[in-house]
């Protein structure tokens, strides 16, 4: 099988290049819009990248068919139509074991998931566990894989509360991922839309700017705000929040080499009984993947249970990291942020949407 990528100024141009090169039987597997980056971005036009594939046993022919603005379901139908003539001319020999292994649908889905940043080992597990027999249609094959991805993404864990029972919610993670802004968004949503009585507290006394930023948000949202400079002070401040439903706690980012800060964070978290606390690890989706793995492993060894929040999803097209980190840590997914606006740019992760995006179904 031949798999190539083509870039054009428009989706139509990119597909035309693919069809001219590979022929009318080429299968369009992914369409991605590329925004210019760097210092010269204002002088460059956006472009479109198309990934296309064809069975290399059949010579390409020159032809073109449009595929503009198709929905996920329409893309499935489009690919099925492209394959119809080929299937009629070259029926699949279902009795051959190698046909199942080299199933063109399975190969295309593998490339699609890989292009969206999913780790190869996880892709192989997903495909192997999806029960993909040789007699399945493309639509059936995609449905099986889609259901397996949704299953692996699991249930999401949003912040809940019980009136009259104070819960502490700790936000941990490296510096610069957007913890403080994320806390402000969540505080705003919970207090305004869900009627929770929310308090804000910071343990990040190492950075004056972080303290002042959260203080400013608290003032705007008209929420109480406190700073704890020691474990003893944090324990004493708990009395002031007894009547609150939720206390959202900002923490300091730290290096995995700083053992003192690690122990300090564990001690702060352990001040609150396990039944009255939640912990959320905040990660930036723009962080280099190797660093994300290192960070996740570090916090997994430090904190026994946490949920995952991904920030800056609007700044990257690589969403495979969401499922990668979920499978690496075993933690529940929770929120994603998609911009700087408070409180608008935050959502509870929709696993159905993530699964479709991984398969190329949503632009």
Tab-separated table of C-alpha atoms in Angstrom:
chain	number	residue	atom	x	y	z
A	1	UNK	CA	0.000	0.000	0.000
A	2	UNK	CA	1.246	3.487	-0.923
A	3	UNK	CA	0.471	6.309	1.546
A	4	UNK	CA	1.364	9.899	0.684
A	5	UNK	CA	0.625	13.434	1.868
A	6	UNK	CA	-0.236	16.362	-0.404
A	7	UNK	CA	-0.382	20.060	0.445
A	8	UNK	CA	-2.426	22.637	-1.447
A	9	UNK	CA	-3.820	26.125	-0.882
A	10	UNK	CA	-7.291	24.607	-0.582
A	11	UNK	CA	-8.815	21.230	0.211
A	12	UNK	CA	-9.856	20.871	-3.430
A	13	UNK	CA	-6.350	21.541	-4.729
A	14	UNK	CA	-4.739	19.104	-2.284
A	15	UNK	CA	-7.176	16.316	-3.181
A	16	UNK	CA	-6.675	17.014	-6.873
A	17	UNK	CA	-2.910	16.610	-6.437
A	18	UNK	CA	-3.502	13.283	-4.695
A	19	UNK	CA	-5.838	12.049	-7.424
A	20	UNK	CA	-3.509	13.133	-10.210
A	21	UNK	CA	-0.607	11.317	-8.584
A	22	UNK	CA	-2.278	8.166	-7.256
A	23	UNK	CA	-5.321	7.888	-9.534
A	24	UNK	CA	-9.077	7.675	-9.110
A	25	UNK	CA	-8.896	4.717	-6.707
A	26	UNK	CA	-6.920	6.696	-4.134
A	27	UNK	CA	-8.496	6.808	-0.674
A	28	UNK	CA	-8.502	10.122	1.206
A	29	UNK	CA	-7.816	9.198	4.856
A	30	UNK	CA	-7.303	12.571	6.482
A	31	UNK	CA	-7.751	16.275	5.755
A	32	UNK	CA	-5.896	18.771	7.976
A	33	UNK	CA	-5.791	22.567	7.809
A	34	UNK	CA	-2.341	24.023	8.511
A	35	UNK	CA	-1.934	27.549	9.887
A	36	UNK	CA	1.352	29.353	9.172
A	37	UNK	CA	3.734	29.651	12.121
A	38	UNK	CA	6.824	31.652	12.959
A	39	UNK	CA	7.921	35.193	12.225
A	40	UNK	CA	6.768	35.084	8.593
A	41	UNK	CA	3.265	33.784	9.316
A	42	UNK	CA	1.640	37.100	8.352
A	43	UNK	CA	3.030	36.768	4.827
A	44	UNK	CA	1.924	33.192	4.268
A	45	UNK	CA	-1.467	31.765	3.409
A	46	UNK	CA	-3.006	28.848	5.314
A	47	UNK	CA	-2.743	25.495	3.540
A	48	UNK	CA	-4.464	22.126	3.573
A	49	UNK	CA	-2.730	18.766	3.978
A	50	UNK	CA	-4.415	15.670	2.567
A	51	UNK	CA	-3.285	12.125	3.382
A	52	UNK	CA	-4.193	9.623	0.642
A	53	UNK	CA	-3.487	5.952	0.047
A	54	UNK	CA	-3.770	3.340	-2.686
A	55	UNK	CA	-3.064	-0.357	-3.071
A	56	UNK	CA	0.345	-0.489	-4.797
A	57	UNK	CA	-0.623	-3.654	-6.669
A	58	UNK	CA	-2.915	-1.655	-8.933
A	59	UNK	CA	-1.444	1.075	-11.196
A	60	UNK	CA	-2.831	4.558	-10.606
A	61	UNK	CA	-5.055	6.270	-13.136
A	62	UNK	CA	-5.590	9.994	-13.615
A	63	UNK	CA	-8.942	11.129	-12.284
A	64	UNK	CA	-10.394	13.442	-9.643
A	65	UNK	CA	-13.432	13.541	-7.397
A	66	UNK	CA	-14.301	16.317	-4.892
A	67	UNK	CA	-14.481	15.724	-1.137
A	68	UNK	CA	-15.257	19.203	0.244
A	69	UNK	CA	-16.615	19.800	3.750
A	70	UNK	CA	-17.746	16.255	4.417
A	71	UNK	CA	-19.034	15.087	7.791
A	72	UNK	CA	-17.615	12.013	9.508
A	73	UNK	CA	-20.432	9.823	8.181
A	74	UNK	CA	-20.128	11.314	4.674
A	75	UNK	CA	-16.375	10.632	4.645
A	76	UNK	CA	-17.070	6.981	5.415
A	77	UNK	CA	-19.536	6.834	2.529
A	78	UNK	CA	-17.084	8.643	0.262
A	79	UNK	CA	-14.326	6.127	0.942
A	80	UNK	CA	-16.782	3.260	0.472
A	81	UNK	CA	-17.753	4.650	-2.940
A	82	UNK	CA	-14.098	4.911	-3.941
A	83	UNK	CA	-13.569	1.291	-2.970
A	84	UNK	CA	-16.712	-0.068	-4.624
A	85	UNK	CA	-15.279	-0.541	-8.123
A	86	UNK	CA	-12.064	-2.015	-6.771
A	87	UNK	CA	-13.985	-4.485	-4.617
A	88	UNK	CA	-16.045	-5.594	-7.611
A	89	UNK	CA	-12.976	-6.137	-9.764
A	90	UNK	CA	-10.796	-7.717	-7.055
A	91	UNK	CA	-12.975	-9.508	-4.473
A	92	UNK	CA	-11.274	-10.225	-1.156
A	93	UNK	CA	-10.234	-13.852	-0.711
A	94	UNK	CA	-11.697	-14.392	2.742
A	95	UNK	CA	-9.994	-17.760	3.135
A	96	UNK	CA	-6.514	-16.219	3.106
A	97	UNK	CA	-5.156	-15.368	6.526
A	98	UNK	CA	-2.818	-12.698	5.148
A	99	UNK	CA	-5.779	-10.704	3.853
A	100	UNK	CA	-6.939	-10.155	7.413
A	101	UNK	CA	-3.450	-9.036	8.458
A	102	UNK	CA	-3.044	-6.705	5.482
A	103	UNK	CA	-6.655	-5.490	5.501
A	104	UNK	CA	-6.550	-2.075	3.823
A	105	UNK	CA	-9.077	-0.586	6.252
A	106	UNK	CA	-6.939	-1.637	9.230
A	107	UNK	CA	-3.820	-0.133	7.570
A	108	UNK	CA	-5.570	3.151	6.850
A	109	UNK	CA	-6.935	3.451	10.375
A	110	UNK	CA	-3.452	2.728	11.763
A	111	UNK	CA	-1.977	5.603	9.727
A	112	UNK	CA	-4.822	7.917	10.696
A	113	UNK	CA	-4.365	7.334	14.424
A	114	UNK	CA	-0.588	7.599	14.099
A	115	UNK	CA	-0.901	10.952	12.288
A	116	UNK	CA	-2.989	12.261	15.203
A	117	UNK	CA	-0.225	11.478	17.705
A	118	UNK	CA	-1.424	8.198	19.180
A	119	UNK	CA	1.437	5.939	20.257
A	120	UNK	CA	2.070	2.954	18.005
A	121	UNK	CA	1.805	0.437	20.844
A	122	UNK	CA	-1.627	1.771	21.808
A	123	UNK	CA	-2.811	1.727	18.180
A	124	UNK	CA	-1.812	-1.925	17.840
A	125	UNK	CA	-3.666	-2.775	21.047
A	126	UNK	CA	-6.783	-0.953	19.874
A	127	UNK	CA	-6.788	-2.674	16.481
A	128	UNK	CA	-6.025	-6.093	17.914
A	129	UNK	CA	-8.784	-5.766	20.499
A	130	UNK	CA	-11.386	-4.439	18.056
A	131	UNK	CA	-12.320	-7.840	16.589
A	132	UNK	CA	-11.651	-6.814	12.992
A	133	UNK	CA	-12.539	-9.740	10.740
A	134	UNK	CA	-11.915	-9.680	6.999
A	135	UNK	CA	-15.608	-9.604	6.082
A	136	UNK	CA	-16.320	-6.284	7.808
A	137	UNK	CA	-17.144	-3.253	5.670
A	138	UNK	CA	-15.268	0.007	6.140
A	139	UNK	CA	-18.153	1.463	8.112
A	140	UNK	CA	-18.276	-1.601	10.374
A	141	UNK	CA	-14.504	-1.551	10.832
A	142	UNK	CA	-14.531	2.137	11.816
A	143	UNK	CA	-17.458	1.543	14.166
A	144	UNK	CA	-15.591	-1.262	15.953
A	145	UNK	CA	-12.440	0.831	16.374
A	146	UNK	CA	-14.451	3.897	17.392
A	147	UNK	CA	-16.251	1.961	20.131
A	148	UNK	CA	-12.959	0.579	21.434
A	149	UNK	CA	-11.387	4.050	21.566
A	150	UNK	CA	-14.412	5.414	23.462
A	151	UNK	CA	-14.113	2.497	25.895
A	152	UNK	CA	-10.406	3.191	26.455
A	153	UNK	CA	-11.022	6.923	26.993
A	154	UNK	CA	-13.329	5.866	29.821
A	155	UNK	CA	-15.600	7.942	32.000
A	156	UNK	CA	-14.830	11.598	32.647
A	157	UNK	CA	-14.473	12.997	36.143
A	158	UNK	CA	-15.849	16.506	36.553
A	159	UNK	CA	-15.828	18.314	39.873
A	160	UNK	CA	-18.957	17.559	41.856
A	161	UNK	CA	-20.022	18.755	45.259
A	162	UNK	CA	-22.489	18.092	48.026
A	163	UNK	CA	-24.172	20.990	49.780
A	164	UNK	CA	-23.053	21.281	53.365
A	165	UNK	CA	-19.984	19.071	52.888
A	166	UNK	CA	-16.744	20.930	52.176
A	167	UNK	CA	-14.481	19.383	49.536
A	168	UNK	CA	-10.932	20.518	48.729
A	169	UNK	CA	-9.810	20.342	45.099
A	170	UNK	CA	-6.032	20.512	44.519
A	171	UNK	CA	-4.610	21.519	41.141
A	172	UNK	CA	-1.069	20.257	40.596
A	173	UNK	CA	1.325	20.330	37.662
A	174	UNK	CA	4.396	22.044	36.245
A	175	UNK	CA	4.802	25.812	36.052
A	176	UNK	CA	3.380	27.538	32.996
A	177	UNK	CA	0.642	25.081	32.038
A	178	UNK	CA	-2.195	27.431	33.035
A	179	UNK	CA	-3.230	26.095	36.447
A	180	UNK	CA	-4.293	29.466	37.846
A	181	UNK	CA	-6.388	30.447	34.814
A	182	UNK	CA	-7.965	26.985	34.774
A	183	UNK	CA	-8.924	27.354	38.444
A	184	UNK	CA	-10.553	30.723	37.701
A	185	UNK	CA	-12.596	29.187	34.854
A	186	UNK	CA	-13.761	26.271	36.975
A	187	UNK	CA	-14.541	28.523	39.956
A	188	UNK	CA	-16.593	30.783	37.732
A	189	UNK	CA	-18.573	27.910	36.180
A	190	UNK	CA	-19.243	26.224	39.527
A	191	UNK	CA	-20.287	29.382	41.359
A	192	UNK	CA	-22.294	31.061	38.578
A	193	UNK	CA	-23.861	28.127	36.726
A	194	UNK	CA	-24.077	25.436	39.395
A	195	UNK	CA	-24.674	27.563	42.474
A	196	UNK	CA	-21.747	26.175	44.470
A	197	UNK	CA	-20.303	28.166	47.354
A	198	UNK	CA	-16.655	28.340	46.271
A	199	UNK	CA	-13.515	29.556	48.020
A	200	UNK	CA	-10.054	30.039	46.502
A	201	UNK	CA	-6.763	29.301	48.225
A	202	UNK	CA	-3.180	29.269	47.003
A	203	UNK	CA	-0.121	27.430	48.277
A	204	UNK	CA	2.053	28.873	45.501
A	205	UNK	CA	3.901	31.395	47.643
A	206	UNK	CA	7.062	31.039	45.556
A	207	UNK	CA	5.671	33.261	42.820
A	208	UNK	CA	4.143	36.610	43.816
A	209	UNK	CA	2.602	36.953	40.360
A	210	UNK	CA	0.660	33.701	40.798
A	211	UNK	CA	-0.746	34.884	44.138
A	212	UNK	CA	-1.806	38.241	42.716
A	213	UNK	CA	-3.325	36.648	39.618
A	214	UNK	CA	-5.586	34.385	41.665
A	215	UNK	CA	-6.387	37.255	44.058
A	216	UNK	CA	-7.504	39.335	41.060
A	217	UNK	CA	-9.726	36.546	39.757
A	218	UNK	CA	-11.230	36.090	43.228
A	219	UNK	CA	-12.004	39.802	43.413
A	220	UNK	CA	-13.682	39.821	39.999
A	221	UNK	CA	-15.733	36.720	40.813
A	222	UNK	CA	-16.449	38.022	44.333
A	223	UNK	CA	-15.111	34.856	45.942
A	224	UNK	CA	-13.131	34.621	49.213
A	225	UNK	CA	-9.399	34.176	48.789
A	226	UNK	CA	-6.609	33.115	51.139
A	227	UNK	CA	-2.895	32.339	51.048
A	228	UNK	CA	-1.319	29.588	53.148
A	229	UNK	CA	2.392	30.034	53.866
A	230	UNK	CA	2.825	26.864	55.922
A	231	UNK	CA	1.199	23.528	56.697
A	232	UNK	CA	0.052	24.829	60.069
A	233	UNK	CA	-1.517	27.902	58.484
A	234	UNK	CA	-3.244	25.760	55.865
A	235	UNK	CA	-4.681	23.525	58.576
A	236	UNK	CA	-5.941	26.552	60.507
A	237	UNK	CA	-7.505	28.121	57.412
A	238	UNK	CA	-9.728	25.074	57.027
A	239	UNK	CA	-11.935	26.451	59.797
A	240	UNK	CA	-12.701	29.518	57.676
A	241	UNK	CA	-14.026	27.368	54.817
A	242	UNK	CA	-16.207	25.004	56.844
A	243	UNK	CA	-19.435	26.392	55.371
A	244	UNK	CA	-18.216	26.218	51.770
A	245	UNK	CA	-19.055	23.516	49.220
A	246	UNK	CA	-15.710	23.657	47.442
A	247	UNK	CA	-12.250	25.076	48.085
A	248	UNK	CA	-10.102	25.210	44.945
A	249	UNK	CA	-6.402	25.055	45.843
A	250	UNK	CA	-3.622	26.317	43.578
A	251	UNK	CA	-0.201	24.709	44.122
A	252	UNK	CA	3.336	25.544	43.081
A	253	UNK	CA	4.880	23.966	40.011
A	254	UNK	CA	7.992	21.973	40.798
A	255	UNK	CA	10.926	20.133	39.319
A	256	UNK	CA	11.019	16.347	39.642
A	257	UNK	CA	14.504	16.825	41.131
A	258	UNK	CA	13.265	18.928	44.044
A	259	UNK	CA	12.566	16.287	46.717
A	260	UNK	CA	11.780	18.887	49.385
A	261	UNK	CA	8.955	20.459	47.370
A	262	UNK	CA	7.614	17.028	46.470
A	263	UNK	CA	7.269	16.055	50.111
A	264	UNK	CA	5.791	19.453	50.908
A	265	UNK	CA	3.071	18.986	48.275
A	266	UNK	CA	2.228	15.521	49.605
A	267	UNK	CA	2.008	16.921	53.138
A	268	UNK	CA	-0.373	19.705	52.065
A	269	UNK	CA	-2.650	17.268	50.243
A	270	UNK	CA	-2.647	14.885	53.209
A	271	UNK	CA	-3.896	17.640	55.519
A	272	UNK	CA	-7.316	16.938	53.976
A	273	UNK	CA	-8.960	13.576	54.468
A	274	UNK	CA	-8.942	11.444	51.312
A	275	UNK	CA	-12.753	11.302	51.244
A	276	UNK	CA	-12.994	15.108	51.168
A	277	UNK	CA	-10.511	15.889	48.416
A	278	UNK	CA	-9.909	15.603	44.671
A	279	UNK	CA	-6.603	16.100	42.860
A	280	UNK	CA	-6.281	17.219	39.247
A	281	UNK	CA	-3.029	17.053	37.286
A	282	UNK	CA	-2.962	19.954	34.829
A	283	UNK	CA	-0.970	19.377	31.632
A	284	UNK	CA	-0.463	21.524	28.562
A	285	UNK	CA	-1.283	19.740	25.291
A	286	UNK	CA	1.474	21.819	23.643
A	287	UNK	CA	4.208	20.308	25.837
A	288	UNK	CA	6.660	18.014	24.054
A	289	UNK	CA	5.325	14.484	24.304
A	290	UNK	CA	8.491	13.056	25.893
A	291	UNK	CA	8.192	15.714	28.619
A	292	UNK	CA	4.508	14.923	29.163
A	293	UNK	CA	5.437	11.294	29.803
A	294	UNK	CA	8.137	12.316	32.275
A	295	UNK	CA	5.799	14.711	34.113
A	296	UNK	CA	2.977	12.176	34.281
A	297	UNK	CA	5.245	9.433	35.620
A	298	UNK	CA	6.645	11.833	38.217
A	299	UNK	CA	3.230	12.833	39.585
A	300	UNK	CA	1.960	9.241	39.396
A	301	UNK	CA	4.723	8.202	41.778
A	302	UNK	CA	3.961	11.167	44.025
A	303	UNK	CA	0.153	11.170	44.198
A	304	UNK	CA	-1.822	7.911	44.338
A	305	UNK	CA	-4.976	9.202	42.630
A	306	UNK	CA	-5.673	12.135	40.324
A	307	UNK	CA	-7.660	13.139	37.235
A	308	UNK	CA	-6.269	14.781	34.079
A	309	UNK	CA	-6.886	18.296	32.750
A	310	UNK	CA	-5.429	19.334	29.388
A	311	UNK	CA	-4.908	23.029	28.635
A	312	UNK	CA	-4.232	24.942	25.401
A	313	UNK	CA	-6.040	22.458	23.183
A	314	UNK	CA	-6.678	25.337	20.763
A	315	UNK	CA	-2.928	25.654	20.158
A	316	UNK	CA	-2.323	22.131	18.850
A	317	UNK	CA	-3.808	19.637	16.402
A	318	UNK	CA	-2.130	16.718	18.159
A	319	UNK	CA	-4.898	15.256	20.314
A	320	UNK	CA	-3.407	11.777	20.569
A	321	UNK	CA	-1.645	12.858	23.763
A	322	UNK	CA	-4.997	12.806	25.572
A	323	UNK	CA	-5.510	9.079	25.064
A	324	UNK	CA	-1.781	8.363	25.417
A	325	UNK	CA	-1.634	9.950	28.881
A	326	UNK	CA	-4.918	8.361	29.902
A	327	UNK	CA	-3.570	4.905	29.047
A	328	UNK	CA	-0.159	5.640	30.606
A	329	UNK	CA	-1.490	6.847	33.971
A	330	UNK	CA	-4.832	5.076	34.219
A	331	UNK	CA	-6.255	8.391	35.491
A	332	UNK	CA	-9.721	9.622	34.563
A	333	UNK	CA	-10.001	12.445	32.040
A	334	UNK	CA	-11.755	15.606	33.160
A	335	UNK	CA	-11.514	19.035	31.503
A	336	UNK	CA	-9.894	20.670	28.487
A	337	UNK	CA	-9.297	24.387	27.987
A	338	UNK	CA	-9.451	26.004	24.574
A	339	UNK	CA	-8.394	29.616	25.135
A	340	UNK	CA	-7.821	32.362	27.725
A	341	UNK	CA	-11.404	33.593	28.160
A	342	UNK	CA	-12.846	33.162	31.665
A	343	UNK	CA	-15.146	31.293	32.081
A	344	UNK	CA	-15.984	30.332	28.499
A	345	UNK	CA	-12.962	28.428	27.219
A	346	UNK	CA	-13.274	25.258	29.274
A	347	UNK	CA	-15.188	22.036	28.666
A	348	UNK	CA	-15.653	18.658	30.249
A	349	UNK	CA	-13.913	16.252	27.864
A	350	UNK	CA	-16.367	14.681	25.416
A	351	UNK	CA	-14.934	11.217	24.773
A	352	UNK	CA	-17.194	10.654	21.759
A	353	UNK	CA	-15.813	13.790	20.101
A	354	UNK	CA	-12.212	12.878	20.937
A	355	UNK	CA	-12.697	9.402	19.423
A	356	UNK	CA	-14.117	10.901	16.219
A	357	UNK	CA	-11.282	13.433	16.012
A	358	UNK	CA	-8.696	10.690	16.384
A	359	UNK	CA	-10.292	8.887	13.443
A	360	UNK	CA	-10.340	12.061	11.343
A	361	UNK	CA	-14.076	12.574	11.506
A	362	UNK	CA	-14.169	16.146	12.820
A	363	UNK	CA	-12.125	19.079	11.553
